[in-house]
mmCIF file with all atom_site columns, C-alpha atoms in Angstrom:
data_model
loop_
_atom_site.group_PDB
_atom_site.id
_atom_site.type_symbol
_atom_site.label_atom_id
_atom_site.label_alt_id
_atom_site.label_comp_id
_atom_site.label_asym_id
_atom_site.label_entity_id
_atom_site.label_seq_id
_atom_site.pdbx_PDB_ins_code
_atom_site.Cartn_x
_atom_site.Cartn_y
_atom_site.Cartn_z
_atom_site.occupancy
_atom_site.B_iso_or_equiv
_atom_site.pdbx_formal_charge
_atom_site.auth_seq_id
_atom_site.auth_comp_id
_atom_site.auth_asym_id
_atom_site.auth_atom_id
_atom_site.pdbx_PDB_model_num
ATOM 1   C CA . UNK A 1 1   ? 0.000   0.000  0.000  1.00 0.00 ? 583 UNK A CA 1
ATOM 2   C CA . UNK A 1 2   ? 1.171   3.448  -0.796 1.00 0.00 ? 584 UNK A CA 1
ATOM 3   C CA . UNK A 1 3   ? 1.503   5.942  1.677  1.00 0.00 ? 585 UNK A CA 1
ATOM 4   C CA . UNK A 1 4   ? -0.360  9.507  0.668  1.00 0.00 ? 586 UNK A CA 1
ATOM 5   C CA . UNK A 1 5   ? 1.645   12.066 0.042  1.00 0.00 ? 587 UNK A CA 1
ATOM 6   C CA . UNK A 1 6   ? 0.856   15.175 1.667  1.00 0.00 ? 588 UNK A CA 1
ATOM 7   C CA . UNK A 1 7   ? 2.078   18.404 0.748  1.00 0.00 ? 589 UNK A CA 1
ATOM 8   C CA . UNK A 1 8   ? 3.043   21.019 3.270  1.00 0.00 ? 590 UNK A CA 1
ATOM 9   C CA . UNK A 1 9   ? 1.607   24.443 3.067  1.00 0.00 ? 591 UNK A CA 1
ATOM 10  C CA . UNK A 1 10  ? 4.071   27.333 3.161  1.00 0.00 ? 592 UNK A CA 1
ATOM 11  C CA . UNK A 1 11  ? 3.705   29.722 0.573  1.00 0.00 ? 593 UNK A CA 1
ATOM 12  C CA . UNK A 1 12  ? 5.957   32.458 -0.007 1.00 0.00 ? 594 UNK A CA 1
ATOM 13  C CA . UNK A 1 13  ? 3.318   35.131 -1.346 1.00 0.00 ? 595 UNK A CA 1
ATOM 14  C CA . UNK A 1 14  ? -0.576  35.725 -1.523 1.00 0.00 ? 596 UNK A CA 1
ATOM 15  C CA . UNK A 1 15  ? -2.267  37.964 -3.477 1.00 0.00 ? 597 UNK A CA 1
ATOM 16  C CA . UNK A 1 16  ? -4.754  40.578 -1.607 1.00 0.00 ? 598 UNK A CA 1
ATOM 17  C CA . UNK A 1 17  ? -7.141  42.731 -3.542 1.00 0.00 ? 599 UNK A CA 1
ATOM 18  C CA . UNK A 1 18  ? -4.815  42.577 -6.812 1.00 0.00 ? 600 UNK A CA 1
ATOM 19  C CA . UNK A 1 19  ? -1.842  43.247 -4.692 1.00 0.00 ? 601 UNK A CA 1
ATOM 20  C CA . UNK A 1 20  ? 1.259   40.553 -4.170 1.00 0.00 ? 602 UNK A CA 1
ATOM 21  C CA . UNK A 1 21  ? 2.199   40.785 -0.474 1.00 0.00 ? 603 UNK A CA 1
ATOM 22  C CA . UNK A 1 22  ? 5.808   38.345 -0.273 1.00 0.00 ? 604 UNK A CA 1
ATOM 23  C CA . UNK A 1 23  ? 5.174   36.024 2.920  1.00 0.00 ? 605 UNK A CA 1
ATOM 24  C CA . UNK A 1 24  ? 8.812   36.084 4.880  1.00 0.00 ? 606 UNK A CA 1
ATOM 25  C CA . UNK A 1 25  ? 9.007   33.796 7.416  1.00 0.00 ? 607 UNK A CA 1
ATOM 26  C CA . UNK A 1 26  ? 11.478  35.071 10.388 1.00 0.00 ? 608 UNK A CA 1
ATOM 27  C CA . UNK A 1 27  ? 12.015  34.421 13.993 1.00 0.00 ? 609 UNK A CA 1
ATOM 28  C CA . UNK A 1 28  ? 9.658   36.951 15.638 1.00 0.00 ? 610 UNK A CA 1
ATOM 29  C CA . UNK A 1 29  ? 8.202   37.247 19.331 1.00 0.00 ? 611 UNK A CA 1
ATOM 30  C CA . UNK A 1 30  ? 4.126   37.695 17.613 1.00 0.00 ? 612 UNK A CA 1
ATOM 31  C CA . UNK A 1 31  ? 2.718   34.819 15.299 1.00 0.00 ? 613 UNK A CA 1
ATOM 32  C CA . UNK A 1 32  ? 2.729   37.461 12.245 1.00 0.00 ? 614 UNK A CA 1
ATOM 33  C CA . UNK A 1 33  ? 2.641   40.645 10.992 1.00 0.00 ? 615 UNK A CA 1
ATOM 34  C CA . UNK A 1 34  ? 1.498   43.072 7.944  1.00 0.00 ? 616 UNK A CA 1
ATOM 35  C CA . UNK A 1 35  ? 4.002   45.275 6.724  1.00 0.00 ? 617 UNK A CA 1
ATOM 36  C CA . UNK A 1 36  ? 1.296   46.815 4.039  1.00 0.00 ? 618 UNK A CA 1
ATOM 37  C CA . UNK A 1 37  ? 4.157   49.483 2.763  1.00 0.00 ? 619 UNK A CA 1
ATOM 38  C CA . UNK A 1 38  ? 6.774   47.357 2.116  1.00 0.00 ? 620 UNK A CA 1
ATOM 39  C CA . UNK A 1 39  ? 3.925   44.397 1.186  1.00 0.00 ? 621 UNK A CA 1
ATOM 40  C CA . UNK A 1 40  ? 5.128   41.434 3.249  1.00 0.00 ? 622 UNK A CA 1
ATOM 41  C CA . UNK A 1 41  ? 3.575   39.460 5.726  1.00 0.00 ? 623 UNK A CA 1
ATOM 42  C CA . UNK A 1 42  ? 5.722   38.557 8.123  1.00 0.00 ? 624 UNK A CA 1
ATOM 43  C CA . UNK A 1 43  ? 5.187   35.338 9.797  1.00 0.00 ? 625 UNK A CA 1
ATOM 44  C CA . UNK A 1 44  ? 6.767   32.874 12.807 1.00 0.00 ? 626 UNK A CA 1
ATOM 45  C CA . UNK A 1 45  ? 8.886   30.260 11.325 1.00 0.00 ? 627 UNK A CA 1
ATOM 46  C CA . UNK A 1 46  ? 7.884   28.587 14.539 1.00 0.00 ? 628 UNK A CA 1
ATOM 47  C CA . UNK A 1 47  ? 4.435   28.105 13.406 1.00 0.00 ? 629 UNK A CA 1
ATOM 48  C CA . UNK A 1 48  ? 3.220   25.124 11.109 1.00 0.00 ? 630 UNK A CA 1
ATOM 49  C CA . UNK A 1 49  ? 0.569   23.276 9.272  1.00 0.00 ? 631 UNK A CA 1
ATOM 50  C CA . UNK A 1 50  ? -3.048  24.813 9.919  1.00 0.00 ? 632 UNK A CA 1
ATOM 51  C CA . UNK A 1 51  ? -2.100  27.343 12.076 1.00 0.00 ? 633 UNK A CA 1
ATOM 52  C CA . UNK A 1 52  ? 0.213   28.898 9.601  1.00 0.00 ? 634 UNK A CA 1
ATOM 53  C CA . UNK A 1 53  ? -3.132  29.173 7.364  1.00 0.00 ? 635 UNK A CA 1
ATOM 54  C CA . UNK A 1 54  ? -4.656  30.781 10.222 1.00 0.00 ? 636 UNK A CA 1
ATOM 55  C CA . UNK A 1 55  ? -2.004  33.070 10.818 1.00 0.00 ? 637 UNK A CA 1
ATOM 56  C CA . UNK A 1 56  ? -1.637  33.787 6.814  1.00 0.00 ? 638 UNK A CA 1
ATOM 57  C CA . UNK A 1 57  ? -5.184  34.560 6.780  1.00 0.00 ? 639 UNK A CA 1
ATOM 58  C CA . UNK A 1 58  ? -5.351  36.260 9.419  1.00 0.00 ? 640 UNK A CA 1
ATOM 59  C CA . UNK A 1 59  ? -2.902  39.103 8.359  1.00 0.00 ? 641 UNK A CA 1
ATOM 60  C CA . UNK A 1 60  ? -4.772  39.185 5.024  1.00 0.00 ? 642 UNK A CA 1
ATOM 61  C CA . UNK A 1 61  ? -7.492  40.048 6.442  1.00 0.00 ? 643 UNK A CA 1
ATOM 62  C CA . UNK A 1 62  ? -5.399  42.788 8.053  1.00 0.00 ? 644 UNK A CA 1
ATOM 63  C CA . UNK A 1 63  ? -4.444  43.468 4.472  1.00 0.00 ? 645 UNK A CA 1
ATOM 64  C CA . UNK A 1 64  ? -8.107  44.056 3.174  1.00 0.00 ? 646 UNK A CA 1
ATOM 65  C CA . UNK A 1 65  ? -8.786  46.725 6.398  1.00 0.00 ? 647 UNK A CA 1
ATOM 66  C CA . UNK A 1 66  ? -5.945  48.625 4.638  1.00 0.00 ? 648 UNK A CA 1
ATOM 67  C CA . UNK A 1 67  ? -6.525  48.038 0.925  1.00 0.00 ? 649 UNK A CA 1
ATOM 68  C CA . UNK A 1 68  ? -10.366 49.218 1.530  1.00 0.00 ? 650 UNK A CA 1
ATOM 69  C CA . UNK A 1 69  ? -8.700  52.416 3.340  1.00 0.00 ? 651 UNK A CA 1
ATOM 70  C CA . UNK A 1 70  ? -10.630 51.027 6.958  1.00 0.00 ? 652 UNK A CA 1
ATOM 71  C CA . UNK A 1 71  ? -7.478  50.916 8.827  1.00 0.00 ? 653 UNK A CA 1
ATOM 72  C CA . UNK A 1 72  ? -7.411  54.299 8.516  1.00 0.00 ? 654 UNK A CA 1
ATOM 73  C CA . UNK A 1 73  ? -10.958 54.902 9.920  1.00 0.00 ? 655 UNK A CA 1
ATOM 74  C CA . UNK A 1 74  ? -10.408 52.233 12.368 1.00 0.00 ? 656 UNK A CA 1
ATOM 75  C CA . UNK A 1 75  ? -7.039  53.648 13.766 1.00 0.00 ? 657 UNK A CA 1
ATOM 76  C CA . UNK A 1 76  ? -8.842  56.896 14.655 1.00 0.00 ? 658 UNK A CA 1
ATOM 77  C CA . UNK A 1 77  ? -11.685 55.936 16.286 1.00 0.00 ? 659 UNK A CA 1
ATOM 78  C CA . UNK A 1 78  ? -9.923  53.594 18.387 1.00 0.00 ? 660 UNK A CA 1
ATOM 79  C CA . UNK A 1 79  ? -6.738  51.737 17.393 1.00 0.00 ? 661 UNK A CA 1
ATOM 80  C CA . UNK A 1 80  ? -7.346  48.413 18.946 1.00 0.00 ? 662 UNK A CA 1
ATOM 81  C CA . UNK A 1 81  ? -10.987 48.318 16.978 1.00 0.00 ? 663 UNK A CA 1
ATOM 82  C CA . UNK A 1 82  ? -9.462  46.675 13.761 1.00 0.00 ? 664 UNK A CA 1
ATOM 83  C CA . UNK A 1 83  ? -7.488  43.566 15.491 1.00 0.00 ? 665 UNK A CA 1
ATOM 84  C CA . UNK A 1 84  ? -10.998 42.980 17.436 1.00 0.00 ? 666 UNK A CA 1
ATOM 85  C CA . UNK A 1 85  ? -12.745 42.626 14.001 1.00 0.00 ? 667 UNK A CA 1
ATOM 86  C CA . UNK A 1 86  ? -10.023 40.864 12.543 1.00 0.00 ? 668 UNK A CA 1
ATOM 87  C CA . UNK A 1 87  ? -9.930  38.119 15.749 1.00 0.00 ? 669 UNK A CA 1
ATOM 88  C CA . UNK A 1 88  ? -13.749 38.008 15.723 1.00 0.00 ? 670 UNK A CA 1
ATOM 89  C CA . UNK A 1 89  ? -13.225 36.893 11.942 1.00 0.00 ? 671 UNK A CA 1
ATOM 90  C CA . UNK A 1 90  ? -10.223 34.263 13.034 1.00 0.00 ? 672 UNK A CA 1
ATOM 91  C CA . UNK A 1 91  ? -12.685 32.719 15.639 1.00 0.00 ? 673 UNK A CA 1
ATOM 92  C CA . UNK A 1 92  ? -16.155 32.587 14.080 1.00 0.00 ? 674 UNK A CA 1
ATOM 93  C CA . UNK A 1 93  ? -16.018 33.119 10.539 1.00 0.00 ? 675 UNK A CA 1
ATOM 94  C CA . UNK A 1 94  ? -12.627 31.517 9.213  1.00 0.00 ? 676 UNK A CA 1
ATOM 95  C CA . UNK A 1 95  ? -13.556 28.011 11.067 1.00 0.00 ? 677 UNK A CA 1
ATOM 96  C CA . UNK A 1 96  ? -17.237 28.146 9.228  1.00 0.00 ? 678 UNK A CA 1
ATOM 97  C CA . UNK A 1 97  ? -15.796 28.619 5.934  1.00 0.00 ? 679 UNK A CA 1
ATOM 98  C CA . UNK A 1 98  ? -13.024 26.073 6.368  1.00 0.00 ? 680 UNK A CA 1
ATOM 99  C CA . UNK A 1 99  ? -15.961 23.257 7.233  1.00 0.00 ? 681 UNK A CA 1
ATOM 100 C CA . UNK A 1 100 ? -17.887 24.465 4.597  1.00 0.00 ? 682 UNK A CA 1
ATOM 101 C CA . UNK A 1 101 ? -15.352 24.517 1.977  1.00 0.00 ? 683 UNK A CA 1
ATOM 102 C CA . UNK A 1 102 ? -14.360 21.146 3.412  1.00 0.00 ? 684 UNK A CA 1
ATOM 103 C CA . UNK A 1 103 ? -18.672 19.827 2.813  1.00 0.00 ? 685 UNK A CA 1
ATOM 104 C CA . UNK A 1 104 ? -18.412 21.637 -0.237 1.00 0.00 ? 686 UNK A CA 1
ATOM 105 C CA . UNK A 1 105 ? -14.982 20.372 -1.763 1.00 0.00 ? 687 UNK A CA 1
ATOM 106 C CA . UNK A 1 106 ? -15.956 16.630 -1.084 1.00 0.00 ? 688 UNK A CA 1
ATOM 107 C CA . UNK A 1 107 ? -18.997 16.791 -3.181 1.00 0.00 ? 689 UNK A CA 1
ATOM 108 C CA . UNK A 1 108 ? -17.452 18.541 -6.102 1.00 0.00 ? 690 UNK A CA 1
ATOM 109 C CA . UNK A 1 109 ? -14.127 17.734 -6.445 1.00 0.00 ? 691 UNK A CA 1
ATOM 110 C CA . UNK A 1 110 ? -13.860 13.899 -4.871 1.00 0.00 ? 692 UNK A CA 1
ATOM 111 C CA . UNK A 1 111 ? -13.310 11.082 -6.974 1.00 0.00 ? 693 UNK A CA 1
#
């Protein structure tokens, strides 16, 4: 019997709105980090596997409050407004839409 192959997820750049953002992967005290100026994410080389997606997608997310120009809104009404949002998203949204994708990839693209 063959043993499945499974690849490991660590890409090196995502695309955001249109916009490449190079993933670097460093050691770092936080899990990650948007540098939207210099358009990197910077993330843990400590992390792995799913919580590097959740980390990834987290600082996109971080990415789209800037691209749409809300960062800007949300930094002066009250600066810690925008990582509230973003962890609301990380904890009820992102883990719906991975178990739906899941339901959803199974009965479209199985075998």
């Amino acid at each position: 019997m063959t043993k499945k192959i499974v690849p490991k997820y660590k890409p090196d750049k995502i695309t955001v709105g249109g916009i490449d953002f190079q993933i670097v992967y460093k050691t770092m005290k936080d899990y990650g980090e948007l540098d939207f100026e210099g358009r990197k994410i910077l993330i843990s080389d400590e992390i792995k596997e799913e919580f590097l997606f959740d980390t990834i997608m987290h600082e996109a997310f971080h990415a789209v409050c800037a691209i749409a120009g809300l960062s800007y809104i949300l930094e002066e009404s009250h600066s810690e407004l925008e990582e509230a949002l973003v962890r609301a998203s990380d904890n009820m949204f992102f883990p719906l839409f991975k178990e739906q994708y899941k339901e959803f990839a199974e009965l479209f693209f199985s075998e």
